[in-house]
Amino acid sequence: MTIALEVKDLKKSFGGVAVTQSVNLQVMPGERRLIIGPNGAGKTTLFAQITGDLLPDSGQVFLYGKNMIGQPVHNRAHLGMSRTYQIITLFSKDSLAHNVVLSLLGIHKRKNQIFKGLPANDPIYDEAIELLDSVGLKAQAHRRVTEISYGEQRRVEIALALAQKPKVLLLDEPLAGLSRDERVLVADLIKSISKETAIVMIEHDMDVALAFAEKILVLQYGKVIVDGDRDTVVNDPKVQEVYLGH
Ligand SMILES: Nc1ncnc2c1ncn2[C@@H]1O[C@H](COP(=O)(O)OP(=O)(O)OP(=O)(O)O)[C@@H](O)[C@H]1O
């Protein structure tokens, strides 16, 4: 089977400090993969190199066998790689529907229309409303981002990522800053995403994260210290020592 996402020997340093040290990762189609590690372990930096937000010093990233190095972020999105950010990145003064439309247009043949304006009855709005419905926000579609809760904003972000029909979706701490109730809603939403999409998630909420993941990669100081199934990782003495504090 073709590997959905493959990272080979990825390396990155900032000012002489190695924050990604020969990282290898293989994610199969439809897989649910978790990345954990203490603060500063290099999780977000790894994501940024996978999506093209940051150039690695060396190493390779493949999406369904196609080399991504040298491909800008928007090309990677076109080829099927979407991400959400640790800090929410929505157009806050726009409506939810408009945010989703922009994301849809980003992968659309008509993407130049972002600059030309769209008629209010354009069918792309129906598509946006459908996507908002899939994250439970249809009723809020015409409200501004600033008028909805933080948890709802997280759900809009997931709708934006899904608008790109990704083969691989990278979620950077999707539950961070959410209340207990919101966490349940967003975790359920993530669980409901179709298996046509492989998901790689960075998450600190261990209860949710362990329930979600089939395989877990543990990073420390930019190095992979364990990569395996839930039991292997939870029972690994290195993980217990450095991450779980046992
Ligand atoms: N642009 C940058 N310039 C210099 N150092 C950076 C830069 N980005 C990240 N770092 C450093 O790289 C290391 C890894 O950071 P990163 O944000 O990837 O860790 P993380 O595992 O995602 O942490 P957290 O769980 O706190 O989000 C940290 O020491 C951070 O200070």
XYZ file of N, CA and C and ligand atoms in Angstrom, residues 14-15 17 19 37-46 54 86 172-173 202 204 219, ligand 1:
94
model
N 17.867 25.783 14.756
C 17.713 27.234 14.881
C 18.921 27.733 15.656
N 19.753 28.552 15.024
C 20.912 29.137 15.713
C 21.769 28.088 16.398
N 20.881 25.214 17.514
C 20.128 24.260 18.351
C 19.301 23.360 17.438
N 16.427 21.284 16.498
C 15.054 21.091 16.992
C 14.329 19.959 16.260
N 4.925 14.904 23.196
C 6.264 15.237 23.670
C 6.168 16.459 24.548
N 7.172 16.651 25.426
C 7.118 17.809 26.326
C 7.150 19.129 25.567
N 6.840 20.223 26.246
C 6.896 21.540 25.611
C 8.287 21.763 25.015
N 8.305 22.298 23.801
C 9.578 22.602 23.148
C 10.236 21.390 22.506
N 9.542 20.241 22.473
C 10.140 19.018 21.909
C 10.309 19.104 20.389
N 9.612 20.063 19.756
C 9.769 20.226 18.308
C 8.580 19.743 17.494
N 7.426 19.600 18.139
C 6.251 19.058 17.447
C 5.746 20.023 16.370
N 5.541 21.284 16.780
C 5.016 22.265 15.823
C 6.031 22.534 14.706
N 7.298 22.541 15.063
C 8.347 22.754 14.043
C 8.329 21.606 13.024
N 8.068 20.410 13.492
C 7.974 19.262 12.583
C 6.791 19.444 11.635
N 7.850 25.924 6.820
C 9.253 26.064 7.215
C 10.093 25.105 6.368
N -1.937 25.979 15.961
C -2.085 26.049 17.415
C -2.854 27.325 17.775
N -2.939 20.720 14.909
C -1.993 21.132 15.949
C -2.766 21.564 17.196
N -2.771 20.694 18.183
C -3.466 20.928 19.459
C -4.888 21.459 19.270
N -1.205 16.666 16.987
C -0.419 16.988 18.182
C -1.447 17.286 19.263
N -2.030 17.553 23.782
C -1.551 17.377 25.160
C -2.576 16.672 26.040
N 8.276 12.609 20.744
C 9.461 13.431 20.473
C 10.016 13.975 21.786
N 11.479 30.372 14.478
C 12.191 29.917 15.503
N 13.405 30.432 15.806
C 14.127 29.958 16.843
N 13.751 28.944 17.629
C 12.553 28.388 17.377
C 11.708 28.832 16.305
N 10.579 28.073 16.287
C 10.719 27.194 17.307
N 11.895 27.384 17.957
C 12.390 26.592 19.082
O 12.353 25.248 18.680
C 12.010 24.411 19.788
C 10.819 23.548 19.409
O 9.639 24.382 19.357
P 8.221 23.807 18.951
O 7.253 24.944 19.019
O 8.344 23.063 17.692
O 7.947 22.794 20.137
P 6.590 22.047 20.535
O 6.969 20.629 20.830
O 5.566 22.268 19.496
O 6.228 22.798 21.876
P 4.803 23.141 22.568
O 4.255 21.839 23.085
O 5.184 24.054 23.675
O 3.932 23.780 21.524
C 11.753 25.334 20.975
O 12.919 25.369 21.750
C 11.485 26.664 20.313
O 11.874 27.726 21.165
